[in-house]
Amino acid sequence: MRNALKIIVICALTVFLSITRVSAQYPFGKNKVQYTPKDWKVIETAHTEIFYYPDERAIAEFIAGITEDIYEEYSTYFNVAFDRKIPIILYGTHHDFKETNVIPYMISEGTAGFTEFIKGRVALPFMGSYGKLGAIYRHELTHAFMLEKLRQVMNEHRRFTYSHPPLWFTEGLAEFMANRRLDSEAEMFIRDAVTSGTLLPLKEMWQIEGTYMMYKVGESILHYIATRFGDDAIRLILDNWWKSDKFDLILRTSIGMDVRELGDDWEEFLRRRYYPSILNRRRISDIAERLSPKEPSFENHPVCARDENGTERYFCLGFGLGSIDLFELVERKNGRWKKETLIRGGSSTDFESIPLLRSRIYARGDTLVFVAKSGERDAIYLFSVSRSRVLDRLLFKNLRIVNSPVLSPDGRHCAFSAIDDHGKSDLFVCTLPDGSLERLTDDYFEDSSPDWHPRGHALVFHSDRCGRGTGRCTALYTIDLADRTITPLTDGRYQDHDPRWLPDGDGVLFSSDRGGIFDVFLLADDAIVQQTNVLGGAFEPTPCMEGEKFLAAVYSGGTYKVYRSDLKRNGHATPMHVAGEPGMNWSPGLPDSSEGFKTRDYGLKFGIDFIGAAFAVDPDFGYMGNGAQLFLTDILGNHQLIVLFGSASDDFDDFWRNINVAFTYINLERRLNYAFSVFHLASYMGTFYDLLRFERRYGVMGTVSYPLSTFTRVELSTVVKGMERDDDITYLGIQEGKSWLISNYLSFTTDNIVWYIGGPLKGHRMNVAFGNTLDLQGSRYESTTLHFDMRNYVNLTRRIILAQRLVSRNAWGSDLQLFYLGGSWDLRGYDFREFAGKRIVLLNNEIRFPLLDRLFVGLPIGHIDFPLFRGSLFFDVGRAYGFIGRDTEWLGSFGAGIEMNMGYLPVIRVNFSRRTDFKEIEKDTHIGFFLGFNF
């Protein structure tokens, strides 16, 4: 029955919007899968509530131990105190963090935490290092304090609507407070941008919004403000926020400069600071051979291996088309290098995501060893390049995050680092024949990036045990596999990373910032020989060419690329003196002054998330529902209440009869999501094909959704409702109707697309839905519907996309169910809803390509900067039939479109099309306007 299906569609949209990507088009979108239910607990400190689950108690106690000191520091700095406790939500791994319902959006591999602005919730994952966790906590807590500061300032001056600072200021302030000084990594990003000429003016910073580079640029600007004008200047900017809606005026009031003047001064400061480095450092292209393609790309974690013919082959991880992929670097006959994709990440359950930054890969002969998320946890894959198939997959029950696997010299064992269920990042060895697991270290230090000695008796690795677990420095260590003795190789005053043995075992390559810049070094014979002296930074060295050369991932020109350089064994050597023994006794815990801290079970408490206008426009059914919506959730976002209230009444006499009200409860706590709703909806509706009528609907709804994986789910909805119609059209003629109905709606959805500006980039989507309505009173309001929607996206080149869509909608039964064709969203060139039928078929084919990457229009009063224009060529085919003599033959249209993309917002598009009935082509060109997301 038509309106029963409408209600199911609208209710399902409301329920599942919170667990799909905001950029997805209903009913598509990926899933957040709650693999394991969590028994949440709370530690209350004087100013925070720390939410955690029992396995992660060590992490919670660490945050509790540092939180009050940070609160006092920030409270003094910002001159602000909270009148409530700050909610801190902790996740034991990044995989758990990606399942959070605090925000509805899918979380990327590179997100290290977030602060939610409505309730001020801070959410953090543990990624192995307590020192890094503390820095990220400082970063996110800065957001909470800045937001509270602005709220109090505006309230004091009775201003209750205001804009937030630009993103470079917001994130720059958080990085400034988290680090309090520019570290080697931050210096690297800014130095490279200045010396390579890629640094954007402050006014143009919107072009890199959301990137890590923007964080580091913002941090540099905030350090400059604090250095030149003092820390008070930053506080003054926030204190003056009430004085203007324009950031330029706030800056001028606070520091005497607008954004352009500040940017010019900052750039001059950076040139004076970093230009001298050009005199004593080298560009990587002057000292090494690039193995990466020349075009813009991103590659890291290089490795090499000799095949059965003795030829050396090179592999790496890097950015593919919207995903993290595993590549082989191949030299062409003309001497240039290209990437060949071996494994695509982010498109299947086996390779749900490949970690780009945290885990190295290993190669031996024809076999690659790497980590990818597979369902709930990481798996280690052994992959044959020649056969293009997985040889083995290693999963470990109590290890959720796995990093940097490496095979033993005899190939019978695999060593790796991993985070267990209790907040420990340690070294493990798996015996491949039987899959048995042995733990090598068992403490709260971060032990990472192991490499097997060529003789097989020891591993080298890097660890933060030199800093007692909370410092920024890391040192190199070896562990004897016979007696588990840990021996330090470096003194722990720097960031020494990613050690790799030379093939003869007589030295260790590693990267370090011991010279203030990350370079590659060789440790041999108790001395260190510097291998590179780059302007950017060199990382992840690995020997090749039998130890005569080495590979490294080098940051230069704003990206990472793979280079090959000669190994220098006899250069200028610096004696290495190891100081102290490796720390063995540190563990995170509550401070001695924690008597006032309370621990309790998590209790359900709802609070308002947001209030908004409620309406729905469905491509088939049109407008449905009106009113205001109130969203309430618990702290974790697992329990949601949605209240809809409005009225379709023209006068007060019919107010209660025409009221729109609904109460919906949604539970996202477990893998099986479910919802219950009670509703009373009333509205007028009508089109050319069904007369204007009034209808009331009241009843209950139940919905369940089960995600089979991140990419696939099954949904079932059941609605029991009473229905009252005026002026109803059915096959029996015009009549008034009243009955009780029960509707069931079952759907299957799969979606692995990669979303890009303006629409999908690659992948496929499919939705199959079956609906059935039974009339419990035999009043001929029964119907059955079957929907099929399949979409496919193919990259013809890196920037040209072939998009295809096939839609089939069918209805049977005694009640009238119509579907529509025509308009800029489906059959272009025809009027909106020009055709209707009980069955429709639609086929869209479209090639999308870039026109202008940027359009800069200068005006006397300023300039307008349009980000991206794209063009398209399209061909549409459709047919509607099954409705009272209104059947159409096959109809088509073809043409071109021009669209302006506004980031991840909807596109603005104009289509120019001509129509055809496949006998002749109309001469008139039809122009259509479209605002929305491309299919």
mmCIF file of N, CA, C and O in Angstrom, residues 628-661:
data_model
loop_
_atom_site.group_PDB
_atom_site.id
_atom_site.type_symbol
_atom_site.label_atom_id
_atom_site.label_comp_id
_atom_site.label_asym_id
_atom_site.label_seq_id
_atom_site.Cartn_x
_atom_site.Cartn_y
_atom_site.Cartn_z
ATOM 1 N N ALA A 628 8.866 19.982 13.761
ATOM 2 C CA ALA A 628 10.179 20.155 14.368
ATOM 3 C C ALA A 628 10.639 18.824 14.941
ATOM 4 O O ALA A 628 9.832 18.026 15.408
ATOM 5 N N GLN A 629 11.946 18.587 14.913
ATOM 6 C CA GLN A 629 12.510 17.366 15.456
ATOM 7 C C GLN A 629 13.460 17.701 16.583
ATOM 8 O O GLN A 629 14.248 18.633 16.499
ATOM 9 N N LEU A 630 13.375 16.897 17.613
ATOM 10 C CA LEU A 630 14.255 17.016 18.763
ATOM 11 C C LEU A 630 15.015 15.703 18.900
ATOM 12 O O LEU A 630 14.407 14.640 19.037
ATOM 13 N N PHE A 631 16.347 15.785 18.859
ATOM 14 C CA PHE A 631 17.190 14.601 18.978
ATOM 15 C C PHE A 631 17.832 14.584 20.363
ATOM 16 O O PHE A 631 18.476 15.558 20.765
ATOM 17 N N LEU A 632 17.666 13.477 21.063
ATOM 18 C CA LEU A 632 18.301 13.289 22.363
ATOM 19 C C LEU A 632 19.106 11.993 22.329
ATOM 20 O O LEU A 632 18.645 10.976 21.785
ATOM 21 N N THR A 633 20.291 12.022 22.897
ATOM 22 C CA THR A 633 21.129 10.826 22.942
ATOM 23 C C THR A 633 21.779 10.718 24.310
ATOM 24 O O THR A 633 21.864 11.703 25.061
ATOM 25 N N ASP A 634 22.265 9.508 24.618
ATOM 26 C CA ASP A 634 23.096 9.359 25.805
ATOM 27 C C ASP A 634 24.516 9.797 25.474
ATOM 28 O O ASP A 634 24.822 10.157 24.331
ATOM 29 N N ILE A 635 25.388 9.794 26.453
ATOM 30 C CA ILE A 635 26.752 10.276 26.259
ATOM 31 C C ILE A 635 27.464 9.501 25.155
ATOM 32 O O ILE A 635 28.206 10.070 24.348
ATOM 33 N N LEU A 636 27.252 8.192 25.091
ATOM 34 C CA LEU A 636 27.959 7.354 24.127
ATOM 35 C C LEU A 636 27.307 7.368 22.752
ATOM 36 O O LEU A 636 27.881 6.846 21.792
ATOM 37 N N GLY A 637 26.105 7.916 22.636
ATOM 38 C CA GLY A 637 25.409 7.942 21.362
ATOM 39 C C GLY A 637 24.784 6.625 20.979
ATOM 40 O O GLY A 637 24.245 6.485 19.867
ATOM 41 N N ASN A 638 24.814 5.633 21.869
ATOM 42 C CA ASN A 638 24.262 4.316 21.554
ATOM 43 C C ASN A 638 22.742 4.269 21.665
ATOM 44 O O ASN A 638 22.101 3.419 21.054
ATOM 45 N N HIS A 639 22.178 5.145 22.477
ATOM 46 C CA HIS A 639 20.731 5.198 22.678
ATOM 47 C C HIS A 639 20.247 6.572 22.217
ATOM 48 O O HIS A 639 20.770 7.607 22.648
ATOM 49 N N GLN A 640 19.230 6.574 21.353
ATOM 50 C CA GLN A 640 18.767 7.822 20.771
ATOM 51 C C GLN A 640 17.246 7.917 20.857
ATOM 52 O O GLN A 640 16.540 6.928 20.648
ATOM 53 N N LEU A 641 16.779 9.102 21.170
ATOM 54 C CA LEU A 641 15.352 9.408 21.158
ATOM 55 C C LEU A 641 15.114 10.528 20.155
ATOM 56 O O LEU A 641 15.819 11.541 20.165
ATOM 57 N N ILE A 642 14.125 10.337 19.301
ATOM 58 C CA ILE A 642 13.778 11.362 18.317
ATOM 59 C C ILE A 642 12.308 11.700 18.492
ATOM 60 O O ILE A 642 11.450 10.817 18.461
ATOM 61 N N VAL A 643 12.045 12.980 18.678
ATOM 62 C CA VAL A 643 10.677 13.453 18.874
ATOM 63 C C VAL A 643 10.329 14.370 17.707
ATOM 64 O O VAL A 643 11.048 15.331 17.423
ATOM 65 N N LEU A 644 9.226 14.057 17.033
ATOM 66 C CA LEU A 644 8.721 14.878 15.935
ATOM 67 C C LEU A 644 7.408 15.511 16.375
ATOM 68 O O LEU A 644 6.538 14.835 16.923
ATOM 69 N N PHE A 645 7.265 16.816 16.105
ATOM 70 C CA PHE A 645 6.029 17.497 16.480
ATOM 71 C C PHE A 645 5.735 18.581 15.450
ATOM 72 O O PHE A 645 6.589 19.400 15.126
ATOM 73 N N GLY A 646 4.505 18.559 14.934
ATOM 74 C CA GLY A 646 4.076 19.578 13.984
ATOM 75 C C GLY A 646 2.608 19.407 13.688
ATOM 76 O O GLY A 646 1.928 18.551 14.247
ATOM 77 N N SER A 647 2.084 20.211 12.768
ATOM 78 C CA SER A 647 0.674 20.103 12.422
ATOM 79 C C SER A 647 0.472 20.526 10.977
ATOM 80 O O SER A 647 1.137 21.448 10.490
ATOM 81 N N ALA A 648 -0.450 19.829 10.313
ATOM 82 C CA ALA A 648 -0.833 20.179 8.948
ATOM 83 C C ALA A 648 -2.141 20.964 8.915
ATOM 84 O O ALA A 648 -2.797 21.075 7.890
ATOM 85 N N SER A 649 -2.569 21.499 10.059
ATOM 86 C CA SER A 649 -3.877 22.147 10.179
ATOM 87 C C SER A 649 -3.866 23.533 9.546
ATOM 88 O O SER A 649 -2.887 24.274 9.641
ATOM 89 N N ASP A 650 -5.011 23.865 8.906
ATOM 90 C CA ASP A 650 -5.180 25.213 8.381
ATOM 91 C C ASP A 650 -5.806 26.154 9.406
ATOM 92 O O ASP A 650 -5.753 27.361 9.258
ATOM 93 N N ASP A 651 -6.463 25.604 10.420
ATOM 94 C CA ASP A 651 -7.046 26.432 11.467
ATOM 95 C C ASP A 651 -6.998 25.649 12.772
ATOM 96 O O ASP A 651 -6.747 24.439 12.798
ATOM 97 N N PHE A 652 -7.257 26.341 13.861
ATOM 98 C CA PHE A 652 -7.089 25.735 15.186
ATOM 99 C C PHE A 652 -8.107 24.632 15.458
ATOM 100 O O PHE A 652 -7.843 23.705 16.218
ATOM 101 N N ASP A 653 -9.271 24.677 14.784
ATOM 102 C CA ASP A 653 -10.307 23.677 15.049
ATOM 103 C C ASP A 653 -9.838 22.267 14.708
ATOM 104 O O ASP A 653 -10.249 21.289 15.348
ATOM 105 N N ASP A 654 -9.013 22.140 13.673
ATOM 106 C CA ASP A 654 -8.541 20.820 13.244
ATOM 107 C C ASP A 654 -7.132 20.520 13.741
ATOM 108 O O ASP A 654 -6.473 19.616 13.236
ATOM 109 N N PHE A 655 -6.674 21.294 14.711
ATOM 110 C CA PHE A 655 -5.262 21.171 15.123
ATOM 111 C C PHE A 655 -4.929 19.751 15.571
ATOM 112 O O PHE A 655 -3.944 19.148 15.138
ATOM 113 N N TRP A 656 -5.752 19.186 16.467
ATOM 114 C CA TRP A 656 -5.416 17.875 17.034
ATOM 115 C C TRP A 656 -5.610 16.759 16.013
ATOM 116 O O TRP A 656 -4.874 15.769 16.018
ATOM 117 N N ARG A 657 -6.597 16.892 15.128
ATOM 118 C CA ARG A 657 -6.794 15.870 14.110
ATOM 119 C C ARG A 657 -5.663 15.863 13.086
ATOM 120 O O ARG A 657 -5.312 14.816 12.523
ATOM 121 N N ASN A 658 -5.095 17.025 12.849
ATOM 122 C CA ASN A 658 -4.062 17.147 11.822
ATOM 123 C C ASN A 658 -2.645 17.156 12.397
ATOM 124 O O ASN A 658 -1.696 17.498 11.696
ATOM 125 N N ILE A 659 -2.488 16.792 13.629
ATOM 126 C CA ILE A 659 -1.185 16.890 14.270
ATOM 127 C C ILE A 659 -0.225 15.821 13.725
ATOM 128 O O ILE A 659 -0.627 14.705 13.374
ATOM 129 N N ASN A 660 1.033 16.178 13.603
ATOM 130 C CA ASN A 660 2.106 15.241 13.272
ATOM 131 C C ASN A 660 2.980 15.073 14.509
ATOM 132 O O ASN A 660 3.633 16.024 14.955
ATOM 133 N N VAL A 661 2.976 13.878 15.069
ATOM 134 C CA VAL A 661 3.785 13.622 16.250
ATOM 135 C C VAL A 661 4.306 12.191 16.176
ATOM 136 O O VAL A 661 3.606 11.270 15.744
#
